[in-house]
PDB file of C-alpha atoms in Angstrom:
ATOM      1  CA  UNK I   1       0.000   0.000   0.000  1.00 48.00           C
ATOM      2  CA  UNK I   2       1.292   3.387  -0.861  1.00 49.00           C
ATOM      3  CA  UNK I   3       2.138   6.012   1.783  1.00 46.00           C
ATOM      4  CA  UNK I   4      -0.407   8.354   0.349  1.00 43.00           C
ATOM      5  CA  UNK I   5      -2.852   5.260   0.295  1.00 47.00           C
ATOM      6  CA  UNK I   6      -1.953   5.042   3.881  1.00 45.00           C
ATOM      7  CA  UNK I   7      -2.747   8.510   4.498  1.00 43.00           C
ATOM      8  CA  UNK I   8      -5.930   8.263   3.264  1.00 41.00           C
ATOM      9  CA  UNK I   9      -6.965   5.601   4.709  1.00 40.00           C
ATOM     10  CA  UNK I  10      -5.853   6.678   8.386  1.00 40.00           C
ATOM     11  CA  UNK I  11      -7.290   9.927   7.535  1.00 41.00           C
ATOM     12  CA  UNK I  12     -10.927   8.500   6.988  1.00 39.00           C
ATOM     13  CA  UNK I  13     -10.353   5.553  10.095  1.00 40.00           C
ATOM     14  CA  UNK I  14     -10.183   8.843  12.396  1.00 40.00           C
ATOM     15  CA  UNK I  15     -12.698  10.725  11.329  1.00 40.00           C
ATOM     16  CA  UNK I  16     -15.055   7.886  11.592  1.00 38.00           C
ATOM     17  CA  UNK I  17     -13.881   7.080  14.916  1.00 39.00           C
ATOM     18  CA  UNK I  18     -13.963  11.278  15.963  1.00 40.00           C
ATOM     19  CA  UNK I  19     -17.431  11.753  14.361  1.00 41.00           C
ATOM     20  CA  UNK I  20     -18.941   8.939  17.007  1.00 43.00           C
ATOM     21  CA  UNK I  21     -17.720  11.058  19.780  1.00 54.00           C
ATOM     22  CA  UNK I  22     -20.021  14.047  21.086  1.00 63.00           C
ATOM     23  CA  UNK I  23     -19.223  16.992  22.927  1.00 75.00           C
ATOM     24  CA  UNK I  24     -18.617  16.769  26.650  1.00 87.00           C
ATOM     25  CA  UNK I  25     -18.880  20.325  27.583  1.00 90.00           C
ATOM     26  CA  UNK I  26     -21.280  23.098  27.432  1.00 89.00           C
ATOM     27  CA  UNK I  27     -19.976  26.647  27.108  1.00 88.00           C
ATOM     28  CA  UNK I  28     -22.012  29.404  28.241  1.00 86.00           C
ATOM     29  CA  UNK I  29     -21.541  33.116  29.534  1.00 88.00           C
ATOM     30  CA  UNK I  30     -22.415  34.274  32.822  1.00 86.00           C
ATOM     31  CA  UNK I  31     -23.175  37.551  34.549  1.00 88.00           C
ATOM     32  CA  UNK I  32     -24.542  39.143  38.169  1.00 85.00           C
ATOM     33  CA  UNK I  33     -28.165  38.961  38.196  1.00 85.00           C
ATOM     34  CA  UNK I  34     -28.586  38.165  34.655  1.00 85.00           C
ATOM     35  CA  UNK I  35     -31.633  35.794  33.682  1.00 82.00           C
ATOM     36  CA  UNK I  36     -31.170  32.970  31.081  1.00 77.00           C
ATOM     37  CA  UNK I  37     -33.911  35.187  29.223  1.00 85.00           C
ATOM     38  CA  UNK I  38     -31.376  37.705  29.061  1.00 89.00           C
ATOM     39  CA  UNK I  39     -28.289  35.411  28.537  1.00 87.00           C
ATOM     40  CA  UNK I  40     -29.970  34.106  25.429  1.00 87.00           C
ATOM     41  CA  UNK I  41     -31.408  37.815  24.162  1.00 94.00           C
ATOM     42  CA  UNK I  42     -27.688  38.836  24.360  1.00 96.00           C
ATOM     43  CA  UNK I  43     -26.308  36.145  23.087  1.00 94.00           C
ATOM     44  CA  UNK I  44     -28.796  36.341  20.042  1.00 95.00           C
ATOM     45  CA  UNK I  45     -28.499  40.064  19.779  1.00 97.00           C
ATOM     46  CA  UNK I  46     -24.471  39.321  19.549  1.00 97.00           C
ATOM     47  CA  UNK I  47     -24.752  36.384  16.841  1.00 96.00           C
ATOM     48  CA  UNK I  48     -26.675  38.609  14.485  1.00 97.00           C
ATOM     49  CA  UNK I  49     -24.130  41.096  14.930  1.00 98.00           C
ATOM     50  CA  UNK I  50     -21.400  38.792  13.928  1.00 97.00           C
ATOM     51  CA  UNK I  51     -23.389  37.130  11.140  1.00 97.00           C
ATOM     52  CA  UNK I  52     -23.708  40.617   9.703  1.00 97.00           C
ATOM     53  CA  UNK I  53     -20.284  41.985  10.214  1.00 97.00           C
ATOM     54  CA  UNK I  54     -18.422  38.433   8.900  1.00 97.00           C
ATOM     55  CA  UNK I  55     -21.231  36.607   6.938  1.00 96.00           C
ATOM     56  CA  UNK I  56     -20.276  33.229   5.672  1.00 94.00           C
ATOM     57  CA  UNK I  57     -17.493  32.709   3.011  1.00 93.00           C
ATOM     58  CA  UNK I  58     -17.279  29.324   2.052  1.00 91.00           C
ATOM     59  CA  UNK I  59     -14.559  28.388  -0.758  1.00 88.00           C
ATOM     60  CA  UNK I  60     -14.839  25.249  -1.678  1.00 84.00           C
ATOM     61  CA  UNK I  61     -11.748  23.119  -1.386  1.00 77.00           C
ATOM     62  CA  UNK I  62     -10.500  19.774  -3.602  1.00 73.00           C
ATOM     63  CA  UNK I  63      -7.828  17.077  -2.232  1.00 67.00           C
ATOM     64  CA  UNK I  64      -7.171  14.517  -4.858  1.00 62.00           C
ATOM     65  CA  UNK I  65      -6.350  10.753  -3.050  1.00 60.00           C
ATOM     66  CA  UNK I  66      -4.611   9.385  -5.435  1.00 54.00           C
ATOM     67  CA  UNK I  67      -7.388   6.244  -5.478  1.00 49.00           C
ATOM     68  CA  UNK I  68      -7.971   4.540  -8.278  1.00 49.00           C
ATOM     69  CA  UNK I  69     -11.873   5.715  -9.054  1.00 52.00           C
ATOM     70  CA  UNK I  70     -11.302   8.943 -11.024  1.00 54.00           C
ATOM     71  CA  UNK I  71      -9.320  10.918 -14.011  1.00 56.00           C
ATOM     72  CA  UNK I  72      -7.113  12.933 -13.328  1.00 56.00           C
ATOM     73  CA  UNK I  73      -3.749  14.651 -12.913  1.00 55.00           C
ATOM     74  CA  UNK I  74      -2.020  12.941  -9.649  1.00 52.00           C
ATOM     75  CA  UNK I  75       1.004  12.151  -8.547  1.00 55.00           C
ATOM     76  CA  UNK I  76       2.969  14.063 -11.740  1.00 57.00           C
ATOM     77  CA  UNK I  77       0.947  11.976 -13.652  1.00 56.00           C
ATOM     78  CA  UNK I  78      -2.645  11.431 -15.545  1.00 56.00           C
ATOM     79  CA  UNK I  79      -4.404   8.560 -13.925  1.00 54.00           C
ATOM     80  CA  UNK I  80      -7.124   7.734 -11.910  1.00 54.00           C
ATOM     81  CA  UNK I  81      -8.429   8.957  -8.551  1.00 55.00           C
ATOM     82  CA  UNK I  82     -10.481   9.777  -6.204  1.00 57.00           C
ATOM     83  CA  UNK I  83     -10.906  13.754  -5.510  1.00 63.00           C
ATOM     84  CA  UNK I  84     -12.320  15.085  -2.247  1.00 67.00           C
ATOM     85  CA  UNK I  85     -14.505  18.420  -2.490  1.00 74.00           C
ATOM     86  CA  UNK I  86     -14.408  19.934   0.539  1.00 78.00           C
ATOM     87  CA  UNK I  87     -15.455  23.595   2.165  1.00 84.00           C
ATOM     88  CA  UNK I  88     -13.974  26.166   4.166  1.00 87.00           C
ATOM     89  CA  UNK I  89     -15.757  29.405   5.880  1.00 92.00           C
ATOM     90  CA  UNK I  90     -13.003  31.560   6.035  1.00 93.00           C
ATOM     91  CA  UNK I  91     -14.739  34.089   8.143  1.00 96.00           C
ATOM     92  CA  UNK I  92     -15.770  31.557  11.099  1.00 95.00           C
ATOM     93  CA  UNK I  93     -12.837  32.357  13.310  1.00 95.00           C
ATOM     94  CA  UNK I  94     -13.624  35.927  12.632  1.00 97.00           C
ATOM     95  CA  UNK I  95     -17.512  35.469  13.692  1.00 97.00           C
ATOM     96  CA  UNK I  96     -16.828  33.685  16.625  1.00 95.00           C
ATOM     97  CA  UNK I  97     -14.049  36.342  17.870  1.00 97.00           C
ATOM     98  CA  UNK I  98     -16.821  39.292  17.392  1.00 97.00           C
ATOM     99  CA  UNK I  99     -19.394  36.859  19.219  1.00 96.00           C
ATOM    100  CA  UNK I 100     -17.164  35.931  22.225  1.00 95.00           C
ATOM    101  CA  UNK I 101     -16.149  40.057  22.647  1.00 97.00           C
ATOM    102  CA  UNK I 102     -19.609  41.206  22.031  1.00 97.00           C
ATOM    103  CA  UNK I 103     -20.660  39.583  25.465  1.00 97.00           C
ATOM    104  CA  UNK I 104     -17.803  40.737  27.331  1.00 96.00           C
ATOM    105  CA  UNK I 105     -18.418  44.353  26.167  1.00 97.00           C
ATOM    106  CA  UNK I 106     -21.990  43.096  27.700  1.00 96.00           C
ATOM    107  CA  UNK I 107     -20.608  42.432  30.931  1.00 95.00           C
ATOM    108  CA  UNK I 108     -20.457  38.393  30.564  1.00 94.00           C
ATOM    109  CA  UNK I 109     -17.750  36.056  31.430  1.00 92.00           C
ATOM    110  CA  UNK I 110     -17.595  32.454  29.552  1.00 91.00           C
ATOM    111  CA  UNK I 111     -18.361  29.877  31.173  1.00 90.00           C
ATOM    112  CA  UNK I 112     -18.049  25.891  31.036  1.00 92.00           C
ATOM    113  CA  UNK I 113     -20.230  23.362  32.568  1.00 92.00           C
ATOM    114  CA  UNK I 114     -19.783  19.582  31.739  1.00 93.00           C
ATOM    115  CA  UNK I 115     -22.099  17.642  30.223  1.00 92.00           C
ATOM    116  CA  UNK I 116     -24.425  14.836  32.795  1.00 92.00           C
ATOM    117  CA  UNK I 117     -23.166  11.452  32.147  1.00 90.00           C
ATOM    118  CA  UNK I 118     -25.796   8.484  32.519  1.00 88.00           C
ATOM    119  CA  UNK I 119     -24.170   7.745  35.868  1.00 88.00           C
ATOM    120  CA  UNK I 120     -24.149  10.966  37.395  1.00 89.00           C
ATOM    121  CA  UNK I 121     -28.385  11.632  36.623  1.00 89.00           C
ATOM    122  CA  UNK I 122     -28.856   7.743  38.002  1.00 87.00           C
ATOM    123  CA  UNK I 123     -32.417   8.219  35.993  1.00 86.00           C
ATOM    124  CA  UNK I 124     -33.778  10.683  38.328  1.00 88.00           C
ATOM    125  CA  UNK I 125     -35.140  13.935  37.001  1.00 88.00           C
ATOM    126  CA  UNK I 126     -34.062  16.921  38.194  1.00 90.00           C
ATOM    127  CA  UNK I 127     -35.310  20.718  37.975  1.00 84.00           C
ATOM    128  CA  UNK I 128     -33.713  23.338  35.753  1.00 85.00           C
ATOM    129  CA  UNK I 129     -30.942  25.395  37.739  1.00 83.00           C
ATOM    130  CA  UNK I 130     -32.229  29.367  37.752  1.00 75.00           C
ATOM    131  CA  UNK I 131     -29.824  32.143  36.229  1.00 69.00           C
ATOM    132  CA  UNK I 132     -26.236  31.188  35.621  1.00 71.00           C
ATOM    133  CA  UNK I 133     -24.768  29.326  38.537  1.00 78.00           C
ATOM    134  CA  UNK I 134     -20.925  29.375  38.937  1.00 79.00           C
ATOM    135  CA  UNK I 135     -19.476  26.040  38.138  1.00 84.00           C
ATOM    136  CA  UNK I 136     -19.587  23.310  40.944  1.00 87.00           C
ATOM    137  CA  UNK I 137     -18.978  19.422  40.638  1.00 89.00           C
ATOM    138  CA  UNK I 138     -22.580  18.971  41.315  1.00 89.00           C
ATOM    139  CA  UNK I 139     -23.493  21.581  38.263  1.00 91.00           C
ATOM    140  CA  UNK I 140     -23.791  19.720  34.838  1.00 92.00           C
ATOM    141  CA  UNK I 141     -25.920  20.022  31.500  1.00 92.00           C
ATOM    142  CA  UNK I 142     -28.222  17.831  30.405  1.00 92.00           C
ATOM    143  CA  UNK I 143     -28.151  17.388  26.681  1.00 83.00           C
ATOM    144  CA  UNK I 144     -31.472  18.127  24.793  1.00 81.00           C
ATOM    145  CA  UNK I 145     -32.884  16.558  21.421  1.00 79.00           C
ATOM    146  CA  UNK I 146     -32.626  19.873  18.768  1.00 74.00           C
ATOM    147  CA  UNK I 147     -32.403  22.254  21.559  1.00 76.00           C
ATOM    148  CA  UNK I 148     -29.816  24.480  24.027  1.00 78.00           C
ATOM    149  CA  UNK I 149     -28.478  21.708  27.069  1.00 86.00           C
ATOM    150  CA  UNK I 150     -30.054  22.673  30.222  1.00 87.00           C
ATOM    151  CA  UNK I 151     -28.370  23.256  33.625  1.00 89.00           C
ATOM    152  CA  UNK I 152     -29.175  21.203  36.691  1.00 91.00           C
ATOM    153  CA  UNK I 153     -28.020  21.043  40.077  1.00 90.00           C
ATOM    154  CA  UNK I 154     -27.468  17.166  40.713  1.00 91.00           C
ATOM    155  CA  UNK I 155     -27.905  17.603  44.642  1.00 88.00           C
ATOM    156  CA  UNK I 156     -31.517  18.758  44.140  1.00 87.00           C
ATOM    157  CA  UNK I 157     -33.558  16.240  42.485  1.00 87.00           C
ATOM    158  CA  UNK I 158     -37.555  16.204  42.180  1.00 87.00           C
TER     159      UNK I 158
END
């Protein structure tokens, strides 16, 4: 097998094995007296801002593999391959910068919480935490289906 064959292939084995893993935080911003209402105005008010000051960009970019699937010019050489199409946003880093400073201009600090394992929520339910509270061990967020996580404070259950 060729090095570049290699490559590939190692390339897609991780990304398969990466794409099965989900995130295991939650990051947030917090402030004095601030109400999740008012977390999530801000934060929306600040996401339109960036989306308007660094709108999306995307270039599309092409990686031949040198497979054997294709035409094409590879390796110093016509032949066959495979070609990857892939795309960059070249103004994400830029968005997210103008996002994250836009809430500390607001007053917010960022915050991380980690995400409740099986074990910790031992299948009972607990109650949503109220405002932003500083992270503690017994702090977590519980993951929701097409929504924000929620917070909860594992040493009050209902």
């Amino acid at each position: 097998m060729s090095a570049l064959k290699r490559s590939f292939c190692c390339a897609v084995f991780a990304l398969v094995v990466l794409g099965g893993c989900g995130t295991t935080t939650y990051q947030t911003y917090a402030k004095n007296g601030a109400s999740t209402t008012a977390v999530s105005r801000d934060q929306t008010e600040c996401s339109v801002e960036a989306n308007r000051l660094f709108p999306a960009a995307n270039f599309p970019t092409t990686y031949p593999s040198g497979g054997y699937y294709g035409t094409g010019y590879y390796n110093g050489g016509w032949g066959l391959g495979v070609t990857y199409v892939g795309s960059t946003d070249v103004n994400a880093g830029m968005r997210n910068a103008h996002r994250n400073d836009c809430m500390r201009l607001k007053g917010y600090t960022p915050v991380v919480y980690p995400i409740c394992t099986n074990d910790q929520l031992g299948g009972a339910s607990y109650a949503p935490a109220t405002g932003a509270p500083a992270p503690a061990p017994n702090i977590c967020a519980v993951a929701q289906k097409d929504a924000r996580p929620v917070l909860v404070d594992l040493s009050k259950p209902i």
